[in-house]
């Protein structure tokens, strides 16, 4: 479990950095740089989709050369460069560039890192390993959001100073990676690398198809924050909402992973997507601040039940020699779908009002839960 802990520490530090700035971005873009909700959606969609194309390739090549560590180090390093550009930004195209680099780095590191986690744990404890990693990752998010709230509450501290401060944990996260113990050839059985769709487990194929369809309704979290702003939350309370979400996510990720080892991944994932549907329908109807508080908490429940458990499911059913590739393919499909999802959400918001994208997302969440229940 050494690698799981070290990778968790890296993710913790990186998420401190990322979440110090992420909940501020939609407000920074719309109030400081003059961007519209459509531009916010476009930035997130382009950044996630372009970068996510790399995830399947980085997973594939890490399977092929049987090395994971170098991909992880380079990926986290590129994301740090993106944060430097965000600090220097004075227009929304510069924010777009920063987000692309940040997600580009994530695209390089994610699948190899997750494959390394799977290689560092017993198969019957995949849920526990991924749950622990997600818990440490999300603890970083909690610390990051709380840090952003404290900093923005200090007179004289502006967005750029917070962006600058976020670079410190980002650099420390990259440094921690050098303590990962690379297994290489000794950790992966020598089998022929194949990518034949027809030879994959039918559950894995159907899961990937359902996830891609669902992603078309899963727009960027930035729209949740904009909705909160629309209901009447100010800059500081929007950050607290995001903090609540991350606290619930953090507290439940590890237990959810352990429970999925006992009752099966499918049940946990279905419950997660039911929670997603409830959240998005709730956002569509929400008019009172107290409702938004509750919904952000339930949204953390959805993430805890799905994020790590989905990776454990893929690691369990994918052939060992292409495990990194399949984890990367899943992330790539989700990323590809995020651009049209976020772009569509922006259009729906502009044309029909703030509730429209959430009605659509709620329907897609319920359809995903039903599809997983029946077809997998």
Coordinates of C-alpha atoms in Angstrom, one line a residue:
X1 CA 0.0 0.0 0.0
X2 CA 3.1 2.3 0.0
X3 CA 2.4 3.5 -3.5
X4 CA -1.3 4.1 -2.8
X5 CA -0.3 6.3 0.2
X6 CA 2.4 8.2 -1.7
X7 CA 0.1 8.7 -4.7
X8 CA -2.7 9.8 -2.3
X9 CA -0.3 12.3 -0.8
X10 CA 0.5 13.7 -4.3
X11 CA -3.2 13.9 -5.1
X12 CA -3.9 15.6 -1.7
X13 CA -1.3 18.3 -2.4
X14 CA -2.3 18.8 -6.0
X15 CA -6.0 19.1 -5.0
X16 CA -5.2 21.7 -2.4
X17 CA -3.7 23.7 -5.2
X18 CA -6.5 23.0 -7.7
X19 CA -9.4 23.6 -5.4
X20 CA -7.9 26.8 -4.1
X21 CA -8.7 28.2 -7.6
X22 CA -11.4 26.0 -9.1
X23 CA -14.5 27.4 -7.2
X24 CA -13.3 30.9 -7.9
X25 CA -12.9 30.5 -11.7
X26 CA -16.5 31.0 -12.8
X27 CA -16.8 34.1 -10.6
X28 CA -13.4 35.3 -11.8
X29 CA -14.3 34.8 -15.4
X30 CA -17.8 36.4 -15.3
X31 CA -17.1 39.3 -12.9
X32 CA -13.5 40.2 -13.6
X33 CA -12.9 39.1 -17.2
X34 CA -16.4 39.7 -18.6
X35 CA -17.1 36.1 -19.7
X36 CA -20.7 34.8 -20.2
X37 CA -22.0 31.4 -18.9
X38 CA -21.6 30.1 -22.5
X39 CA -17.9 31.0 -22.4
X40 CA -17.4 29.4 -19.0
X41 CA -19.0 26.2 -20.4
X42 CA -16.9 26.4 -23.5
X43 CA -13.6 26.8 -21.6
X44 CA -14.4 23.9 -19.4
X45 CA -15.6 21.7 -22.2
X46 CA -12.6 22.4 -24.5
X47 CA -10.1 21.9 -21.7
X48 CA -11.6 18.6 -20.4
X49 CA -12.2 17.1 -23.9
X50 CA -8.9 18.0 -25.5
X51 CA -6.9 16.8 -22.5
X52 CA -9.0 13.7 -22.0
X53 CA -8.1 12.4 -25.5
X54 CA -4.6 11.7 -24.0
X55 CA -5.9 9.5 -21.2
X56 CA -6.4 6.4 -23.3
X57 CA -3.0 6.9 -25.1
X58 CA -1.1 7.4 -21.8
X59 CA -2.8 4.4 -20.4
X60 CA -2.0 2.4 -23.5
X61 CA 1.7 3.4 -23.6
X62 CA 2.2 2.8 -19.9
X63 CA 0.8 -0.7 -20.5
X64 CA 3.1 -1.2 -23.5
X65 CA 6.3 -0.1 -21.9
X66 CA 5.2 -1.3 -18.4
X67 CA 6.2 2.0 -16.8
X68 CA 3.8 4.3 -14.9
X69 CA 5.9 6.7 -12.8
X70 CA 7.3 8.9 -15.6
X71 CA 3.8 9.5 -16.9
X72 CA 2.6 10.6 -13.5
X73 CA 5.5 12.9 -12.9
X74 CA 5.2 14.6 -16.3
X75 CA 1.5 14.9 -16.0
X76 CA 1.5 16.6 -12.6
X77 CA 4.4 18.8 -13.8
X78 CA 2.4 20.1 -16.8
X79 CA -0.6 20.8 -14.6
X80 CA 1.6 23.0 -12.4
X81 CA 2.7 25.0 -15.5
X82 CA -0.9 25.6 -16.2
X83 CA -1.4 27.1 -12.8
X84 CA 1.5 29.5 -13.5
X85 CA -0.3 30.7 -16.6
X86 CA -3.5 31.1 -14.6
X87 CA -1.7 33.4 -12.2
X88 CA -0.4 35.5 -15.1
X89 CA -3.8 35.6 -16.9
X90 CA -5.6 38.9 -17.8
X91 CA -8.1 37.6 -20.3
X92 CA -10.4 34.6 -20.7
X93 CA -8.3 33.1 -23.6
X94 CA -5.4 32.9 -21.1
X95 CA -7.6 31.1 -18.6
X96 CA -8.5 28.7 -21.4
X97 CA -4.8 28.0 -22.0
X98 CA -4.2 27.5 -18.3
X99 CA -7.1 25.1 -18.1
X100 CA -6.1 23.1 -21.2
X101 CA -2.5 22.7 -19.7
X102 CA -4.0 21.7 -16.3
X103 CA -6.3 19.1 -17.9
X104 CA -3.6 18.1 -20.4
X105 CA -1.4 17.1 -17.5
X106 CA -4.3 15.3 -15.9
X107 CA -4.8 13.4 -19.1
X108 CA -1.2 12.2 -19.1
X109 CA -1.1 11.1 -15.5
X110 CA -4.5 9.7 -14.6
X111 CA -4.6 6.2 -16.3
X112 CA -1.0 5.3 -15.5
X113 CA -1.4 6.5 -11.9
X114 CA -4.7 4.5 -11.4
X115 CA -3.1 1.4 -13.0
X116 CA -0.2 1.7 -10.5
X117 CA -2.8 1.9 -7.7
X118 CA -4.4 -1.3 -8.9
X119 CA -0.9 -3.0 -9.2
X120 CA -0.2 -2.0 -5.6
X121 CA -3.3 -3.7 -4.1
X122 CA -4.9 -7.1 -4.0
X123 CA -7.8 -7.6 -6.4
X124 CA -10.3 -8.2 -3.6
X125 CA -9.2 -4.9 -2.0
X126 CA -9.4 -2.7 -5.2
X127 CA -12.3 -0.8 -3.7
X128 CA -10.4 -0.1 -0.5
X129 CA -7.3 1.1 -2.4
X130 CA -9.1 3.4 -4.8
X131 CA -11.3 4.6 -1.9
X132 CA -8.3 5.5 0.2
X133 CA -6.8 7.4 -2.7
X134 CA -10.0 9.2 -3.4
X135 CA -10.3 10.1 0.3
X136 CA -6.8 11.6 0.4
X137 CA -7.4 13.4 -2.9
X138 CA -10.7 14.9 -1.7
X139 CA -9.2 15.8 1.7
X140 CA -6.8 17.9 -0.3
X141 CA -9.9 19.5 -2.0
X142 CA -11.4 20.3 1.4
X143 CA -8.2 21.9 2.6
X144 CA -7.9 23.8 -0.7
X145 CA -11.4 25.2 -0.7
X146 CA -11.1 26.1 3.0
X147 CA -7.8 27.9 2.3
X148 CA -9.4 29.8 -0.6
X149 CA -12.3 30.9 1.7
X150 CA -9.9 32.1 4.4
X151 CA -7.7 33.9 1.9
X152 CA -10.5 35.7 0.0
X153 CA -11.9 36.8 3.4
X154 CA -8.6 38.7 4.1
X155 CA -8.7 42.4 3.0
X156 CA -6.3 43.1 0.2
X157 CA -6.1 39.5 -1.0
X158 CA -7.3 39.2 -4.6
X159 CA -7.7 36.4 -7.1
X160 CA -4.2 36.6 -8.4
X161 CA -2.6 36.3 -4.9
X162 CA -4.7 33.1 -4.3
X163 CA -3.6 31.8 -7.7
X164 CA 0.0 32.5 -6.7
X165 CA -0.3 30.8 -3.3
X166 CA -1.8 27.7 -5.1
X167 CA 1.6 27.0 -6.8
X168 CA 3.2 26.0 -3.5
X169 CA 1.3 22.7 -2.9
X170 CA 1.4 22.0 -6.7
X171 CA 5.2 21.9 -6.6
X172 CA 5.2 19.8 -3.4
X173 CA 2.9 17.3 -5.0
X174 CA 5.3 16.7 -7.9
X175 CA 8.2 16.3 -5.5
X176 CA 6.3 13.6 -3.6
X177 CA 6.0 11.4 -6.7
X178 CA 9.7 10.7 -6.7
X179 CA 9.1 8.4 -3.7
X180 CA 6.8 6.1 -5.7
X181 CA 8.3 2.6 -6.1
X182 CA 8.0 1.7 -9.8
X183 CA 7.3 -2.0 -10.3
X184 CA 7.8 -2.1 -14.1
X185 CA 8.2 -5.6 -15.6
X186 CA 8.2 -7.3 -12.2
X187 CA 4.7 -5.9 -11.4
X188 CA 3.0 -6.8 -14.6
X189 CA 2.7 -10.2 -16.1
X190 CA 4.2 -10.5 -19.5
X191 CA 1.2 -11.0 -21.8
X192 CA 0.5 -9.9 -25.3
X193 CA -1.0 -6.4 -25.5
X194 CA -4.3 -6.4 -27.4
X195 CA -7.0 -3.9 -28.0
X196 CA -9.8 -6.0 -29.6
X197 CA -13.2 -4.7 -28.5
X198 CA -14.9 -8.1 -29.1
X199 CA -12.7 -9.8 -26.6
X200 CA -13.4 -7.5 -23.8
X201 CA -15.8 -8.5 -21.0
X202 CA -19.4 -7.6 -22.0
X203 CA -20.0 -5.8 -18.7
X204 CA -17.0 -3.6 -19.4
X205 CA -18.2 -2.7 -22.9
X206 CA -21.7 -1.9 -21.8
X207 CA -20.4 0.1 -18.9
X208 CA -18.3 2.3 -21.2
X209 CA -21.2 2.8 -23.6
X210 CA -23.5 3.9 -20.8
X211 CA -20.9 6.2 -19.3
X212 CA -20.4 8.0 -22.6
X213 CA -24.1 8.6 -23.1
X214 CA -24.5 9.8 -19.5
X215 CA -21.6 12.2 -19.9
X216 CA -23.5 14.1 -22.5
X217 CA -25.7 15.4 -19.6
X218 CA -22.9 15.7 -17.1
X219 CA -21.8 19.3 -17.6
X220 CA -19.0 21.0 -15.7
X221 CA -19.4 21.6 -11.9
X222 CA -18.9 25.3 -12.8
X223 CA -22.7 25.4 -13.6
X224 CA -23.5 24.2 -10.1
X225 CA -21.5 27.1 -8.7
X226 CA -23.2 29.6 -11.2
X227 CA -26.6 28.3 -10.1
X228 CA -25.7 29.0 -6.5
X229 CA -24.7 32.5 -7.5
X230 CA -27.9 32.9 -9.3
X231 CA -29.9 31.9 -6.2
X232 CA -28.2 34.6 -4.2
X233 CA -24.9 33.2 -2.8
X234 CA -22.0 35.6 -2.7
X235 CA -18.4 34.8 -3.6
X236 CA -17.5 33.5 -0.1
X237 CA -20.6 31.4 0.5
X238 CA -20.2 29.8 -3.0
X239 CA -16.8 28.6 -1.7
X240 CA -18.4 27.2 1.4
X241 CA -20.9 25.3 -0.7
X242 CA -18.1 23.7 -2.6
X243 CA -16.5 22.9 0.8
X244 CA -19.6 21.0 2.0
X245 CA -19.5 19.0 -1.2
X246 CA -15.9 18.0 -0.8
X247 CA -16.3 17.2 2.9
X248 CA -19.1 14.7 2.2
X249 CA -17.1 13.3 -0.8
X250 CA -14.0 12.9 1.4
X251 CA -15.8 11.3 4.4
X252 CA -17.6 8.7 2.3
X253 CA -15.1 7.8 -0.4
X254 CA -13.1 5.3 1.7
X255 CA -16.1 3.6 3.3
X256 CA -17.8 3.4 -0.1
X257 CA -14.8 1.7 -1.6
X258 CA -14.7 -0.9 1.3
X259 CA -18.5 -1.5 1.0
X260 CA -18.2 -2.0 -2.7
X261 CA -15.6 -4.8 -2.0
X262 CA -18.4 -6.5 0.0
X263 CA -21.7 -5.8 -1.8
X264 CA -20.3 -5.4 -5.3
X265 CA -19.5 -2.3 -7.5
X266 CA -22.7 -2.3 -9.4
X267 CA -25.0 -1.6 -6.5
X268 CA -22.8 1.3 -5.3
X269 CA -22.6 2.8 -8.8
X270 CA -26.4 2.6 -9.3
X271 CA -27.0 4.4 -6.0
X272 CA -24.5 7.0 -7.0
X273 CA -26.3 7.8 -10.3
X274 CA -29.7 7.9 -8.6
X275 CA -28.2 10.5 -6.2
X276 CA -26.9 12.4 -9.3
X277 CA -30.4 12.5 -10.8
X278 CA -31.9 13.8 -7.5
X279 CA -29.2 16.5 -7.3
X280 CA -29.8 17.8 -10.8
X281 CA -33.5 17.8 -10.6
X282 CA -33.1 19.6 -7.3
X283 CA -30.9 22.3 -8.8
X284 CA -33.5 22.8 -11.6
X285 CA -36.2 23.5 -9.0
X286 CA -34.1 25.2 -6.3
X287 CA -35.1 28.7 -5.4
X288 CA -34.0 28.9 -1.7
X289 CA -30.5 28.9 -0.4
X290 CA -31.1 26.1 2.1
X291 CA -32.0 23.7 -0.7
X292 CA -28.7 24.4 -2.4
X293 CA -26.8 23.5 0.8
X294 CA -28.5 20.1 0.9
X295 CA -28.0 19.4 -2.8
X296 CA -24.2 20.1 -2.6
X297 CA -24.0 17.5 0.2
X298 CA -25.9 14.9 -1.9
X299 CA -23.7 15.7 -4.8
X300 CA -20.7 14.7 -2.6
X301 CA -22.5 11.4 -2.0
X302 CA -22.8 10.8 -5.7
X303 CA -19.1 11.4 -6.2
X304 CA -18.1 9.1 -3.3
X305 CA -20.3 6.3 -4.6
X306 CA -19.0 6.4 -8.2
X307 CA -15.5 8.0 -8.7
X308 CA -13.3 5.4 -7.0
X309 CA -15.8 2.5 -7.3
X310 CA -15.9 2.9 -11.1
X311 CA -12.1 2.7 -11.3
X312 CA -12.2 -0.4 -9.1
X313 CA -14.9 -2.0 -11.3
X314 CA -12.8 -1.4 -14.5
X315 CA -9.6 -2.7 -12.8
X316 CA -11.5 -5.8 -11.8
X317 CA -13.1 -6.7 -15.2
X318 CA -10.4 -5.4 -17.6
X319 CA -7.7 -7.8 -18.8
X320 CA -4.6 -7.1 -16.7
X321 CA -2.3 -6.4 -19.6
X322 CA -4.6 -3.6 -20.9
X323 CA -5.8 -2.3 -17.5
X324 CA -4.2 1.1 -17.9
X325 CA -5.6 1.4 -21.4
X326 CA -9.2 0.6 -20.2
X327 CA -9.0 3.1 -17.3
X328 CA -7.7 5.6 -19.8
X329 CA -10.4 4.8 -22.3
X330 CA -13.1 5.4 -19.7
X331 CA -11.6 8.7 -18.7
X332 CA -11.3 9.7 -22.4
X333 CA -14.9 8.9 -23.2
X334 CA -16.0 10.9 -20.2
X335 CA -13.8 13.8 -21.2
X336 CA -14.9 13.8 -24.8
X337 CA -18.5 13.9 -23.7
X338 CA -17.8 16.8 -21.4
X339 CA -17.3 19.4 -24.1
X340 CA -20.7 18.9 -25.8
X341 CA -22.3 18.5 -22.4
X342 CA -20.8 21.8 -21.1
X343 CA -21.4 23.6 -24.4
X344 CA -25.0 22.4 -24.5
X345 CA -25.5 23.4 -20.8
X346 CA -24.3 26.9 -21.7
X347 CA -26.7 27.1 -24.6
X348 CA -29.7 25.8 -22.6
X349 CA -28.9 28.3 -19.8
X350 CA -28.7 31.2 -22.2
X351 CA -31.9 30.3 -24.2
X352 CA -34.2 28.8 -21.5
X353 CA -32.8 30.0 -18.2
X354 CA -30.8 28.5 -15.3
X355 CA -33.0 25.4 -14.7
X356 CA -32.8 24.0 -18.2
X357 CA -29.4 22.3 -18.1
X358 CA -30.2 20.7 -14.8
X359 CA -33.5 19.1 -16.0
X360 CA -31.5 17.6 -18.8
X361 CA -28.7 16.4 -16.5
X362 CA -31.3 14.9 -14.1
X363 CA -32.8 12.8 -16.8
X364 CA -29.5 11.5 -18.0
X365 CA -28.5 10.6 -14.4
X366 CA -31.6 8.5 -13.9
X367 CA -31.2 6.8 -17.3
X368 CA -27.6 5.9 -16.4
X369 CA -28.8 4.3 -13.1
X370 CA -31.4 2.3 -14.9
X371 CA -29.0 1.2 -17.7
X372 CA -26.4 0.0 -15.2
X373 CA -29.0 -1.8 -13.2
X374 CA -30.5 -3.7 -16.1
X375 CA -27.7 -4.1 -18.6
X376 CA -24.6 -4.8 -16.5

